[in-house]
mmCIF file of C-alpha atoms and ligand atoms in Angstrom:
data_model
loop_
_atom_site.group_PDB
_atom_site.id
_atom_site.type_symbol
_atom_site.label_atom_id
_atom_site.label_comp_id
_atom_site.label_asym_id
_atom_site.label_seq_id
_atom_site.Cartn_x
_atom_site.Cartn_y
_atom_site.Cartn_z
ATOM 1 C CA MET Z 793 128.249 70.254 70.210
ATOM 2 C CA SER Z 794 124.730 69.864 69.015
ATOM 3 C CA ILE Z 795 121.422 68.944 69.860
ATOM 4 C CA GLN Z 796 120.208 65.181 68.876
ATOM 5 C CA PRO Z 797 116.694 65.411 67.617
ATOM 6 C CA SER Z 798 114.062 62.841 70.809
ATOM 7 C CA THR Z 799 113.403 59.431 69.000
ATOM 8 C CA LYS Z 800 110.138 59.494 71.670
ATOM 9 C CA PRO Z 801 107.619 61.665 71.391
ATOM 10 C CA ILE Z 802 107.502 64.766 73.532
ATOM 11 C CA SER Z 803 104.876 65.276 76.347
ATOM 12 C CA LEU Z 804 104.326 67.472 78.951
ATOM 13 C CA GLN Z 805 106.220 65.310 81.543
ATOM 14 C CA THR Z 806 109.252 65.094 78.871
ATOM 15 C CA ILE Z 807 108.682 69.327 79.589
ATOM 16 C CA ARG Z 808 109.087 68.683 83.367
ATOM 17 C CA ASN Z 809 111.087 67.424 83.766
ATOM 18 C CA HIS Z 810 113.983 69.551 81.961
ATOM 19 C CA LYS Z 811 112.611 72.100 83.503
ATOM 20 C CA ALA Z 812 113.638 69.670 86.890
ATOM 21 C CA LYS Z 813 116.843 69.746 84.975
ATOM 22 C CA GLY Z 814 117.305 73.033 84.378
ATOM 23 C CA GLU Z 815 117.510 72.470 80.794
ATOM 24 C CA LYS Z 816 116.093 75.201 78.307
ATOM 25 C CA PHE Z 817 113.288 73.337 76.197
ATOM 26 C CA ALA Z 818 112.918 75.378 72.002
ATOM 27 C CA ALA Z 819 109.289 75.876 71.080
ATOM 28 C CA LEU Z 820 108.241 76.564 67.708
ATOM 29 C CA THR Z 821 104.862 78.814 65.854
ATOM 30 C CA SER Z 822 103.768 76.459 62.962
ATOM 31 C CA TYR Z 823 101.377 75.670 60.855
ATOM 32 C CA GLU Z 824 101.690 73.834 58.607
ATOM 33 C CA ALA Z 825 103.118 70.471 57.245
ATOM 34 C CA THR Z 826 107.004 70.088 56.161
ATOM 35 C CA ILE Z 827 108.011 72.749 58.104
ATOM 36 C CA SER Z 828 106.957 70.849 61.184
ATOM 37 C CA SER Z 829 109.138 68.402 60.189
ATOM 38 C CA MET Z 830 111.929 70.484 59.621
ATOM 39 C CA MET Z 831 110.936 71.783 63.524
ATOM 40 C CA CYS Z 832 111.464 68.449 64.638
ATOM 41 C CA ASP Z 833 114.096 67.382 62.990
ATOM 42 C CA ALA Z 834 115.447 70.090 64.819
ATOM 43 C CA GLY Z 835 115.024 68.942 68.217
ATOM 44 C CA VAL Z 836 112.418 70.971 68.584
ATOM 45 C CA GLU Z 837 109.805 70.494 71.649
ATOM 46 C CA ILE Z 838 106.749 71.955 71.119
ATOM 47 C CA ILE Z 839 105.175 73.126 67.821
ATOM 48 C CA LEU Z 840 102.375 75.788 69.024
ATOM 49 C CA VAL Z 841 99.722 75.831 65.527
ATOM 50 C CA GLY Z 842 99.294 79.842 66.705
ATOM 51 C CA ASP Z 843 96.451 82.311 66.231
ATOM 52 C CA SER Z 844 99.977 84.597 64.418
ATOM 53 C CA LEU Z 845 98.751 83.104 61.613
ATOM 54 C CA GLY Z 846 95.660 85.759 61.048
ATOM 55 C CA MET Z 847 98.524 87.549 61.307
ATOM 56 C CA VAL Z 848 101.998 85.994 59.053
ATOM 57 C CA ILE Z 849 99.489 83.833 56.694
ATOM 58 C CA GLN Z 850 96.483 86.018 56.448
ATOM 59 C CA GLY Z 851 97.425 89.375 57.056
ATOM 60 C CA HIS Z 852 95.509 90.697 59.350
ATOM 61 C CA ASP Z 853 96.949 93.275 61.598
ATOM 62 C CA SER Z 854 95.823 91.128 64.384
ATOM 63 C CA THR Z 855 94.930 88.009 65.265
ATOM 64 C CA VAL Z 856 91.201 89.177 66.326
ATOM 65 C CA PRO Z 857 89.893 87.425 63.610
ATOM 66 C CA VAL Z 858 90.922 84.207 64.000
ATOM 67 C CA SER Z 859 88.709 81.805 64.136
ATOM 68 C CA MET Z 860 88.144 77.629 65.314
ATOM 69 C CA GLU Z 861 88.234 76.371 61.757
ATOM 70 C CA ASP Z 862 90.834 78.379 60.596
ATOM 71 C CA ILE Z 863 93.545 76.897 63.309
ATOM 72 C CA LEU Z 864 91.828 73.441 62.799
ATOM 73 C CA TYR Z 865 92.246 73.528 59.422
ATOM 74 C CA HIS Z 866 96.459 74.324 60.235
ATOM 75 C CA LEU Z 867 96.552 71.654 63.797
ATOM 76 C CA ARG Z 868 95.721 68.970 60.989
ATOM 77 C CA CYS Z 869 98.297 70.253 58.131
ATOM 78 C CA VAL Z 870 100.804 70.469 61.298
ATOM 79 C CA LYS Z 871 99.790 67.215 62.827
ATOM 80 C CA SER Z 872 100.368 65.233 59.550
ATOM 81 C CA GLY Z 873 103.528 66.542 59.179
ATOM 82 C CA ASN Z 874 104.316 66.185 63.779
ATOM 83 C CA LYS Z 875 106.900 63.373 64.272
ATOM 84 C CA GLY Z 876 106.766 63.394 68.450
ATOM 85 C CA ALA Z 877 107.044 67.295 68.980
ATOM 86 C CA HIS Z 878 104.210 68.670 71.691
ATOM 87 C CA LEU Z 879 101.423 69.891 69.830
ATOM 88 C CA MET Z 880 99.642 73.199 71.846
ATOM 89 C CA ALA Z 881 96.357 74.516 69.509
ATOM 90 C CA ASP Z 882 95.642 78.269 70.398
ATOM 91 C CA MET Z 883 92.152 79.043 70.877
ATOM 92 C CA PRO Z 884 91.901 81.759 69.103
ATOM 93 C CA PHE Z 885 89.450 85.225 69.968
ATOM 94 C CA MET Z 886 86.431 84.287 72.074
ATOM 95 C CA SER Z 887 86.487 80.376 71.598
ATOM 96 C CA TYR Z 888 86.445 80.742 75.631
ATOM 97 C CA ALA Z 889 84.595 83.328 76.271
ATOM 98 C CA THR Z 890 81.694 80.340 77.931
ATOM 99 C CA GLU Z 891 82.455 77.577 80.267
ATOM 100 C CA GLN Z 892 80.567 75.535 77.050
ATOM 101 C CA LEU Z 893 82.710 77.824 74.723
ATOM 102 C CA ALA Z 894 86.193 76.528 75.657
ATOM 103 C CA TYR Z 895 84.831 72.413 76.883
ATOM 104 C CA GLU Z 896 83.354 72.671 73.227
ATOM 105 C CA ASN Z 897 86.169 74.523 71.319
ATOM 106 C CA ALA Z 898 88.887 72.958 73.668
ATOM 107 C CA THR Z 899 87.594 69.548 73.069
ATOM 108 C CA ARG Z 900 87.591 70.319 69.198
ATOM 109 C CA LEU Z 901 91.041 70.808 69.469
ATOM 110 C CA MET Z 902 92.203 67.685 71.534
ATOM 111 C CA GLN Z 903 89.976 65.735 69.042
ATOM 112 C CA ALA Z 904 91.791 67.246 66.031
ATOM 113 C CA GLY Z 905 94.674 66.080 67.856
ATOM 114 C CA ALA Z 906 95.557 68.251 69.985
ATOM 115 C CA ASN Z 907 97.823 67.566 73.074
ATOM 116 C CA SER Z 908 96.616 70.838 74.889
ATOM 117 C CA VAL Z 909 95.706 74.251 74.251
ATOM 118 C CA LYS Z 910 96.446 77.730 74.847
ATOM 119 C CA VAL Z 911 94.219 80.652 75.987
ATOM 120 C CA GLU Z 912 95.217 83.963 77.134
ATOM 121 C CA GLY Z 913 94.627 86.094 80.290
ATOM 122 C CA GLY Z 914 95.457 86.129 84.086
ATOM 123 C CA GLU Z 915 92.335 86.035 86.742
ATOM 124 C CA VAL Z 916 89.196 85.870 84.049
ATOM 125 C CA ILE Z 917 90.786 82.587 82.784
ATOM 126 C CA LEU Z 918 91.015 80.739 86.122
ATOM 127 C CA LYS Z 919 87.789 79.161 85.673
ATOM 128 C CA THR Z 920 88.198 77.839 82.080
ATOM 129 C CA THR Z 921 92.096 76.356 83.259
ATOM 130 C CA GLU Z 922 90.174 74.838 86.426
ATOM 131 C CA LEU Z 923 87.649 73.505 84.205
ATOM 132 C CA LEU Z 924 89.789 72.382 81.276
ATOM 133 C CA SER Z 925 91.952 70.774 83.717
ATOM 134 C CA GLN Z 926 89.990 68.788 85.438
ATOM 135 C CA ARG Z 927 88.137 67.541 82.706
ATOM 136 C CA GLY Z 928 92.441 66.013 81.120
ATOM 137 C CA ILE Z 929 92.837 68.853 79.002
ATOM 138 C CA PRO Z 930 96.123 70.444 79.411
ATOM 139 C CA VAL Z 931 96.269 74.049 79.608
ATOM 140 C CA CYS Z 932 99.040 76.831 78.704
ATOM 141 C CA ALA Z 933 98.165 80.326 79.808
ATOM 142 C CA HIS Z 934 99.517 83.160 77.863
ATOM 143 C CA MET Z 935 100.095 86.302 80.415
ATOM 144 C CA GLY Z 936 101.803 90.010 79.695
ATOM 145 C CA LEU Z 937 101.290 91.419 76.460
ATOM 146 C CA THR Z 938 98.089 89.199 74.750
ATOM 147 C CA PRO Z 939 97.475 90.375 71.953
ATOM 148 C CA GLN Z 940 93.940 88.797 71.257
ATOM 149 C CA SER Z 941 92.919 91.744 73.987
ATOM 150 C CA ILE Z 942 95.277 94.303 71.676
ATOM 151 C CA ASN Z 943 91.655 96.481 70.864
ATOM 152 C CA ARG Z 944 91.360 97.576 74.614
ATOM 153 C CA ILE Z 945 95.722 97.190 75.262
ATOM 154 C CA GLY Z 946 95.640 100.110 72.340
ATOM 155 C CA GLY Z 947 99.056 98.127 70.728
ATOM 156 C CA PHE Z 948 101.877 95.814 71.004
ATOM 157 C CA PHE Z 949 103.405 97.190 74.245
ATOM 158 C CA VAL Z 950 105.761 96.320 76.808
ATOM 159 C CA GLN Z 951 103.159 95.195 80.309
ATOM 160 C CA GLY Z 952 103.912 95.191 83.609
ATOM 161 C CA ARG Z 953 106.967 97.794 82.648
ATOM 162 C CA ASP Z 954 104.961 99.413 86.153
ATOM 163 C CA PRO Z 955 106.648 97.581 89.025
ATOM 164 C CA SER Z 956 103.473 98.338 90.817
ATOM 165 C CA SER Z 957 101.508 95.515 89.071
ATOM 166 C CA HIS Z 958 105.204 93.275 89.423
ATOM 167 C CA SER Z 959 102.638 91.769 92.779
ATOM 168 C CA LYS Z 960 99.676 91.222 90.790
ATOM 169 C CA MET Z 961 100.290 89.451 87.569
ATOM 170 C CA ILE Z 962 102.362 86.668 90.601
ATOM 171 C CA ASP Z 963 99.518 86.177 92.190
ATOM 172 C CA GLU Z 964 97.953 86.321 88.831
ATOM 173 C CA ALA Z 965 100.752 83.830 88.198
ATOM 174 C CA LYS Z 966 100.041 81.545 91.259
ATOM 175 C CA SER Z 967 96.718 81.249 91.378
ATOM 176 C CA LEU Z 968 97.037 80.073 86.741
ATOM 177 C CA GLU Z 969 99.318 76.874 88.587
ATOM 178 C CA ASN Z 970 96.623 76.688 92.012
ATOM 179 C CA ALA Z 971 94.052 76.115 89.047
ATOM 180 C CA GLY Z 972 96.209 73.626 87.356
ATOM 181 C CA ALA Z 973 97.711 75.371 84.474
ATOM 182 C CA GLU Z 974 100.331 72.959 83.340
ATOM 183 C CA LEU Z 975 102.422 75.194 81.463
ATOM 184 C CA LEU Z 976 103.150 79.598 80.889
ATOM 185 C CA LEU Z 977 103.559 81.540 78.618
ATOM 186 C CA LEU Z 978 105.071 84.753 79.035
ATOM 187 C CA GLU Z 979 105.030 88.109 76.323
ATOM 188 C CA CYS Z 980 106.678 91.124 76.109
ATOM 189 C CA ILE Z 981 107.486 91.450 79.825
ATOM 190 C CA PRO Z 982 110.428 92.869 81.058
ATOM 191 C CA ILE Z 983 113.506 90.810 82.883
ATOM 192 C CA ASP Z 984 113.242 90.579 85.935
ATOM 193 C CA LEU Z 985 109.490 90.019 86.413
ATOM 194 C CA THR Z 986 109.625 86.851 84.612
ATOM 195 C CA LYS Z 987 112.672 86.376 86.945
ATOM 196 C CA LYS Z 988 109.735 86.998 89.891
ATOM 197 C CA ILE Z 989 106.829 85.123 87.902
ATOM 198 C CA THR Z 990 109.348 81.881 86.598
ATOM 199 C CA ASP Z 991 110.896 81.905 90.679
ATOM 200 C CA ALA Z 992 107.117 81.694 92.003
ATOM 201 C CA LEU Z 993 106.652 79.075 89.835
ATOM 202 C CA SER Z 994 106.937 74.924 89.278
ATOM 203 C CA ILE Z 995 105.228 74.888 86.340
ATOM 204 C CA PRO Z 996 106.944 75.121 83.364
ATOM 205 C CA THR Z 997 107.594 78.883 81.931
ATOM 206 C CA ILE Z 998 108.127 80.195 78.207
ATOM 207 C CA GLY Z 999 108.455 83.432 76.926
ATOM 208 C CA ILE Z 1000 108.206 85.340 74.263
ATOM 209 C CA GLY Z 1001 110.445 88.923 74.253
ATOM 210 C CA ALA Z 1002 110.126 88.224 78.219
ATOM 211 C CA GLY Z 1003 114.210 87.375 78.793
ATOM 212 C CA ALA Z 1004 115.964 85.072 79.740
ATOM 213 C CA TYR Z 1005 114.893 83.372 82.948
ATOM 214 C CA THR Z 1006 112.070 81.256 81.710
ATOM 215 C CA ASP Z 1007 112.010 77.593 80.745
ATOM 216 C CA GLY Z 1008 111.886 77.978 77.344
ATOM 217 C CA GLN Z 1009 111.694 80.159 74.592
ATOM 218 C CA ILE Z 1010 109.362 80.647 71.887
ATOM 219 C CA MET Z 1011 109.515 82.709 69.032
ATOM 220 C CA VAL Z 1012 106.713 83.007 65.740
ATOM 221 C CA VAL Z 1013 108.508 80.875 63.118
ATOM 222 C CA HIS Z 1014 108.413 83.717 59.843
ATOM 223 C CA ASP Z 1015 110.513 85.708 62.367
ATOM 224 C CA LEU Z 1016 113.544 82.980 63.085
ATOM 225 C CA LEU Z 1017 113.467 83.282 58.951
ATOM 226 C CA GLY Z 1018 113.579 86.715 58.422
ATOM 227 C CA VAL Z 1019 110.392 86.717 57.205
ATOM 228 C CA SER Z 1020 108.783 89.593 57.827
ATOM 229 C CA CYS Z 1021 106.076 92.810 56.593
ATOM 230 C CA LEU Z 1022 107.503 95.191 59.343
ATOM 231 C CA GLU Z 1023 109.616 97.927 58.611
ATOM 232 C CA LYS Z 1024 111.351 96.798 61.952
ATOM 233 C CA PRO Z 1025 111.119 94.168 63.411
ATOM 234 C CA PRO Z 1026 110.388 93.780 67.151
ATOM 235 C CA LYS Z 1027 113.807 93.775 68.685
ATOM 236 C CA PHE Z 1028 113.085 90.304 70.582
ATOM 237 C CA ILE Z 1029 113.430 88.664 67.681
ATOM 238 C CA LYS Z 1030 116.221 86.957 65.847
ATOM 239 C CA ASN Z 1031 117.195 85.828 61.982
ATOM 240 C CA PHE Z 1032 118.475 82.998 62.390
ATOM 241 C CA LEU Z 1033 118.463 82.317 58.277
ATOM 242 C CA GLU Z 1034 121.102 85.269 58.080
ATOM 243 C CA ASP Z 1035 123.474 83.192 59.569
ATOM 244 C CA ASN Z 1036 122.822 79.530 58.308
ATOM 245 C CA ASN Z 1037 122.435 79.100 54.380
ATOM 246 C CA SER Z 1038 119.495 77.052 54.786
ATOM 247 C CA ILE Z 1039 116.106 76.773 57.454
ATOM 248 C CA ALA Z 1040 117.421 73.871 58.275
ATOM 249 C CA GLY Z 1041 120.078 75.029 59.260
ATOM 250 C CA ALA Z 1042 117.994 78.234 60.494
ATOM 251 C CA LEU Z 1043 115.694 75.874 62.963
ATOM 252 C CA THR Z 1044 119.086 74.392 64.439
ATOM 253 C CA ALA Z 1045 120.617 77.395 64.848
ATOM 254 C CA TYR Z 1046 117.664 78.402 66.862
ATOM 255 C CA VAL Z 1047 117.058 74.890 69.058
ATOM 256 C CA ASN Z 1048 121.396 75.139 70.106
ATOM 257 C CA ALA Z 1049 121.009 78.452 70.550
ATOM 258 C CA VAL Z 1050 117.556 78.078 72.992
ATOM 259 C CA LYS Z 1051 119.078 75.164 74.926
ATOM 260 C CA PHE Z 1052 123.114 76.991 74.795
ATOM 261 C CA SER Z 1053 121.205 79.850 76.934
ATOM 262 C CA GLU Z 1054 123.303 81.991 74.056
ATOM 263 C CA PHE Z 1055 119.267 83.446 72.902
ATOM 264 C CA PRO Z 1056 117.397 85.833 74.253
ATOM 265 C CA ALA Z 1057 121.646 87.656 74.828
ATOM 266 C CA GLN Z 1058 120.306 90.527 76.230
ATOM 267 C CA GLU Z 1059 119.323 93.172 73.123
ATOM 268 C CA HIS Z 1060 116.637 90.694 72.716
ATOM 269 C CA TRP Z 1061 115.243 91.305 75.905
ATOM 270 C CA PHE Z 1062 113.969 94.521 78.339
ATOM 271 C CA GLU Z 1063 114.869 95.914 81.766
HETATM 272 O O1 KIV S 218 100.355 82.703 68.638
HETATM 273 C C1 KIV S 218 101.156 82.831 68.335
HETATM 274 O O2 KIV S 218 102.384 82.879 67.441
HETATM 275 C C2 KIV S 218 101.867 82.823 69.864
HETATM 276 C C3 KIV S 218 103.199 83.631 70.015
HETATM 277 C C4 KIV S 218 103.127 84.705 71.101
HETATM 278 C C5 KIV S 218 104.365 82.732 70.573
HETATM 279 O O3 KIV S 218 100.949 83.099 70.719
#
């Protein structure tokens, strides 16, 4: 059996309904029109215009150099190809450092076609989350490995390895939900922590390198297609082009693997 792509635009309510029914949903990053259109045909429900574009498109060694203009340009490209997926746009480094900046920059993204914005952090983004969501801007909070803080963290390491950090992270996730976050993205954390956080929330969670317990999964599209300059790709990614002889086939295989809980498998998560 294969998944039939939705013919209706995907709203946050569609995503909430998936969670309520225990149905997984598939998300991907995209930066341009043609692949976005193919993602919709394959049944991808959330497309993220991620600041990962700083690494995979612009060739930087982090997401820190990405600007609002960069995200806006790629958001417009993705919007041109979108056929109804929920469009999420990353708020780049320092674009939400003050309340005023957060209002102005989130407004620009929504007016350019985003359906929600993604913001990195836990406690530090509580006020921003509350302010934006009260003004009708849906927020996806991003916890765990937060790449915009890479210079403080010191590398792309798994977060939350120490069990003593878990209760703080669970409390932060709950506070984000109470502040109005509509979604929570969890990046590179051990699977037991993912389960504890997902179980503690009523909003849908999306995982990358966080194991099988999130309500949805997301991948950087370059990783899915095996396009990488890295000598050793991280363990949480899977090249779906390898066993499928077309990009369309790889996208469909990813969506099916997520929906049928075949991806991520144990080899892709951190214990
Ligand atoms: O920018 C990005 O690609 C991300 C990933 C974690 C999906 O935020």
